[in-house]
Tab-separated table of C-alpha atoms in Angstrom:
chain	number	residue	atom	x	y	z
A	1	MET	CA	42.418	-1.323	42.746
A	2	LYS	CA	40.169	1.240	44.197
A	3	LYS	CA	40.699	4.143	41.678
A	4	ARG	CA	40.565	1.602	38.805
A	5	LYS	CA	36.848	0.691	39.944
A	6	GLN	CA	36.016	4.143	40.289
A	7	ARG	CA	37.044	4.372	36.391
A	8	SER	CA	35.252	1.261	35.676
A	9	ARG	CA	31.863	2.655	37.132
A	10	THR	CA	31.463	6.016	35.709
A	11	LEU	CA	32.053	4.516	32.014
A	12	SER	CA	29.216	2.391	33.169
A	13	ASP	CA	27.622	5.142	34.413
A	14	LEU	CA	28.640	7.848	30.802
A	15	ILE	CA	27.578	4.184	28.664
A	16	CYS	CA	24.209	4.057	30.234
A	17	PHE	CA	23.868	7.525	29.994
A	18	LEU	CA	24.019	7.851	26.389
A	19	VAL	CA	21.811	4.751	25.916
A	20	PHE	CA	19.613	6.842	27.535
A	21	LEU	CA	20.380	9.730	25.655
A	22	LEU	CA	19.225	7.784	22.882
A	23	PHE	CA	16.117	6.776	24.154
A	24	VAL	CA	15.227	9.804	24.701
A	25	LEU	CA	16.283	11.898	21.752
A	26	SER	CA	14.691	8.317	19.304
A	27	SER	CA	11.650	9.138	21.322
A	28	CYS	CA	11.745	12.766	21.236
A	29	GLU	CA	12.342	12.283	17.416
A	30	GLN	CA	9.645	10.162	16.382
A	31	ALA	CA	6.598	11.579	18.829
A	32	GLU	CA	7.467	15.215	16.351
A	33	ASN	CA	6.926	13.000	13.295
A	34	ARG	CA	3.453	12.303	14.431
A	35	THR	CA	2.513	15.371	14.285
A	36	LEU	CA	3.350	16.440	10.975
A	37	GLN	CA	0.954	17.519	9.572
A	38	ILE	CA	-0.244	16.264	5.199
A	39	ASP	CA	0.397	19.008	4.497
A	40	THR	CA	0.039	18.067	0.117
A	41	ILE	CA	-2.353	15.491	-1.341
A	42	GLU	CA	-1.380	14.849	-4.756
A	43	LEU	CA	-3.607	12.351	-7.098
A	44	TYR	CA	-1.957	10.607	-9.979
A	45	ARG	CA	-3.956	8.922	-13.087
A	46	VAL	CA	-2.863	6.416	-15.000
A	47	ASP	CA	-4.813	4.412	-17.710
A	48	VAL	CA	-4.499	0.401	-18.485
A	49	GLU	CA	-5.822	0.119	-21.460
A	50	LYS	CA	-5.774	-3.877	-21.769
A	51	ALA	CA	-9.163	-5.313	-21.587
A	52	ARG	CA	-9.704	-7.815	-19.170
A	53	HIS	CA	-12.996	-10.619	-19.747
A	54	PHE	CA	-14.415	-11.727	-16.610
A	55	SER	CA	-17.382	-14.679	-16.985
A	56	HIS	CA	-19.726	-11.365	-15.783
A	57	SER	CA	-18.615	-8.486	-17.543
A	58	THR	CA	-15.469	-7.222	-19.834
A	59	TRP	CA	-13.291	-4.759	-18.334
A	60	GLN	CA	-12.248	-2.726	-21.702
A	61	ASN	CA	-10.593	-0.557	-19.777
A	62	ARG	CA	-9.086	0.958	-15.423
A	63	GLN	CA	-8.082	3.678	-14.568
A	64	HIS	CA	-5.199	3.360	-11.614
A	65	ALA	CA	-5.279	6.110	-9.191
A	66	PHE	CA	-2.135	6.543	-7.081
A	67	LEU	CA	-1.494	8.538	-4.485
A	68	LYS	CA	0.708	10.918	-2.676
A	69	LEU	CA	-0.047	11.871	0.712
A	70	SER	CA	3.350	14.735	1.834
A	71	GLY	CA	4.717	16.498	4.712
A	72	ASP	CA	7.949	17.525	6.379
A	73	GLY	CA	9.824	15.698	3.830
A	74	HIS	CA	8.610	12.709	4.428
A	75	ALA	CA	5.720	11.020	1.739
A	76	GLY	CA	3.728	8.046	1.329
A	77	TRP	CA	2.091	5.857	-1.635
A	78	SER	CA	-0.964	3.558	-2.339
A	79	GLU	CA	-2.291	2.795	-5.584
A	80	THR	CA	-5.683	1.118	-6.562
A	81	ILE	CA	-7.969	1.418	-9.510
A	82	ALA	CA	-10.315	4.070	-8.944
A	83	ASP	CA	-12.628	2.715	-12.082
A	84	LYS	CA	-13.135	0.642	-14.832
A	85	ASN	CA	-14.917	1.431	-18.260
A	86	ASN	CA	-14.647	5.164	-17.453
A	87	PRO	CA	-12.131	6.518	-20.029
A	88	ASP	CA	-13.366	10.225	-19.027
A	89	LEU	CA	-13.517	9.737	-15.365
A	90	ASP	CA	-12.291	13.354	-12.996
A	91	ILE	CA	-9.473	12.101	-10.711
A	92	CYS	CA	-9.789	14.862	-8.183
A	93	GLU	CA	-13.804	14.538	-8.178
A	94	TRP	CA	-13.600	11.361	-7.588
A	95	GLY	CA	-10.496	11.506	-4.704
A	96	HIS	CA	-12.488	14.760	-2.981
A	97	PHE	CA	-12.250	12.577	-0.015
A	98	LEU	CA	-8.947	13.209	0.689
A	99	LEU	CA	-9.841	16.649	1.039
A	100	ASP	CA	-10.850	14.872	4.419
A	101	LEU	CA	-6.926	14.657	6.244
A	102	LYS	CA	-5.336	18.456	4.723
A	103	GLY	CA	-3.520	20.123	7.995
A	104	ALA	CA	-4.331	16.435	9.823
A	105	SER	CA	-0.820	14.812	11.425
A	106	LEU	CA	-0.450	11.985	12.005
A	107	ASP	CA	-2.334	10.258	14.958
A	108	GLU	CA	-5.024	13.016	13.514
A	109	ALA	CA	-5.281	11.269	10.066
A	110	PHE	CA	-5.723	7.496	11.631
A	111	ALA	CA	-8.732	8.933	13.917
A	112	ILE	CA	-9.752	10.179	11.139
A	113	LEU	CA	-9.818	6.640	8.905
A	114	GLU	CA	-10.996	4.885	11.752
A	115	GLN	CA	-14.100	7.451	12.013
A	116	ARG	CA	-15.008	7.177	8.497
A	117	ARG	CA	-14.909	2.843	8.489
A	118	MET	CA	-17.387	3.055	11.591
A	119	ASP	CA	-19.479	5.797	10.247
A	120	SER	CA	-19.351	3.988	6.897
A	121	ALA	CA	-18.358	6.770	5.209
A	122	TRP	CA	-15.823	5.685	3.565
A	123	ASP	CA	-16.116	2.236	1.265
A	124	LYS	CA	-13.486	-0.378	1.239
A	125	ARG	CA	-11.613	0.605	-1.852
A	126	GLN	CA	-11.439	4.544	-0.119
A	127	LEU	CA	-9.884	2.544	3.433
A	128	GLU	CA	-7.916	0.567	1.885
A	129	PHE	CA	-6.060	3.191	-0.693
A	130	THR	CA	-5.957	5.977	1.858
A	131	GLU	CA	-4.272	3.306	5.009
A	132	LEU	CA	-2.182	1.621	3.041
A	133	ALA	CA	-0.855	5.945	2.279
A	134	LEU	CA	-0.610	6.745	5.654
A	135	ILE	CA	1.226	3.386	6.968
A	136	ASP	CA	4.166	4.465	3.754
A	137	LEU	CA	3.757	8.289	5.837
A	138	ALA	CA	4.150	6.532	9.265
A	139	ALA	CA	7.055	4.155	8.298
A	140	ARG	CA	9.639	6.461	6.156
A	141	THR	CA	9.374	9.071	8.963
A	142	GLU	CA	10.872	6.607	11.483
A	143	GLY	CA	13.225	5.586	8.882
A	144	ILE	CA	12.137	2.173	8.141
A	145	SER	CA	10.331	-0.062	5.880
A	146	ALA	CA	6.100	-0.256	6.660
A	147	ASN	CA	7.196	-3.629	7.258
A	148	GLU	CA	8.848	-2.648	9.781
A	149	TYR	CA	6.061	-0.399	10.807
A	150	LEU	CA	3.624	-2.644	11.303
A	151	GLY	CA	5.686	-5.042	12.953
A	152	LEU	CA	5.932	-7.810	10.189
A	153	THR	CA	8.884	-9.923	10.124
A	154	GLY	CA	9.373	-11.739	6.763
A	155	ASP	CA	10.953	-9.365	3.974
A	156	GLU	CA	11.256	-12.380	1.674
A	157	PRO	CA	9.887	-11.195	-2.012
A	158	VAL	CA	6.623	-11.317	-2.655
A	159	SER	CA	5.478	-14.106	-5.563
A	160	GLY	CA	3.980	-12.143	-7.854
A	161	LEU	CA	0.573	-13.440	-9.555
A	162	PHE	CA	-0.636	-14.425	-13.342
A	163	THR	CA	-4.339	-14.666	-13.630
A	164	ILE	CA	-6.088	-15.813	-16.749
A	165	LEU	CA	-9.579	-15.041	-17.073
A	166	GLU	CA	-10.835	-15.934	-21.038
A	167	ASP	CA	-13.639	-18.546	-22.604
A	168	ASN	CA	-11.041	-19.240	-25.389
A	169	PRO	CA	-9.171	-22.457	-24.261
A	170	LYS	CA	-6.485	-22.013	-27.057
A	171	LYS	CA	-5.681	-18.170	-25.910
A	172	ALA	CA	-5.543	-19.720	-21.955
A	173	ALA	CA	-2.973	-21.910	-23.022
A	174	GLU	CA	-1.012	-18.832	-24.946
A	175	GLN	CA	-1.115	-16.929	-22.237
A	176	ALA	CA	0.337	-19.750	-19.685
A	177	GLN	CA	2.745	-20.205	-22.560
A	178	LEU	CA	3.301	-16.442	-21.819
A	179	ALA	CA	3.456	-16.847	-18.022
A	180	LYS	CA	6.269	-18.891	-17.811
A	181	GLU	CA	8.516	-16.809	-20.332
A	182	GLN	CA	8.362	-14.121	-18.527
A	183	GLY	CA	9.048	-16.496	-14.791
A	184	PHE	CA	5.072	-16.506	-13.197
A	185	THR	CA	5.557	-19.852	-12.446
A	186	SER	CA	4.183	-20.292	-8.936
A	187	HIS	CA	1.279	-18.571	-8.845
A	188	ILE	CA	-1.135	-19.038	-11.994
A	189	LYS	CA	-4.810	-18.123	-11.324
A	190	VAL	CA	-6.485	-19.683	-14.442
A	191	LYS	CA	-10.649	-19.452	-15.119
A	192	LEU	CA	-12.319	-20.830	-18.039
A	193	PHE	CA	-15.934	-19.681	-19.037
A	194	GLY	CA	-18.085	-18.928	-22.052
A	195	ASP	CA	-21.144	-21.382	-23.206
A	196	GLN	CA	-20.733	-24.815	-22.274
A	197	GLN	CA	-21.264	-27.838	-25.199
A	198	PRO	CA	-22.393	-31.390	-23.572
A	199	GLY	CA	-20.007	-33.977	-25.190
A	200	PRO	CA	-20.930	-37.169	-26.544
A	201	ALA	CA	-23.150	-39.355	-23.993
A	202	GLY	CA	-20.856	-42.005	-21.942
A	203	ARG	CA	-18.036	-38.836	-21.439
């Protein structure tokens, strides 16, 4: 009976030790990941030629920027609209602000980001663009999703928003039909604009 209790206690101690060892190894790995250096910054430009009509102006085209931050075999991505109606945009010149992150660790990169926010050195779009890539990179180094990294519990698909911006009611109706055909029926934003013609009296 005494030997059985000793074996049980020994097994319990061994399990506790293994759990502790796994915790230490996991903590060391996370600490190592936080010190990885951002050794590569890549920018990609994607042009969208579809016109977007607004009440204030029209975007004949827009230039999207995709960012890839890499280090120690991991990479984080983000995307933003770099400019509009500017087909000659130099994406390298536009993204020159990102060089502040070259060679920085994750912790240093987040600190740089916060400093640029406090100094108002980067605009809102630059801040969001960079922060999303850093969050994605940090999450990937830990082998988890960005949602998990941020402590968010929801993992359901996010509904796409179909936006209709038209000054022609007929075209707006055609766009609504297209949204239905493509399955975008849960969230549709419609904004009509143009010259307002007063109707007959009494209407």
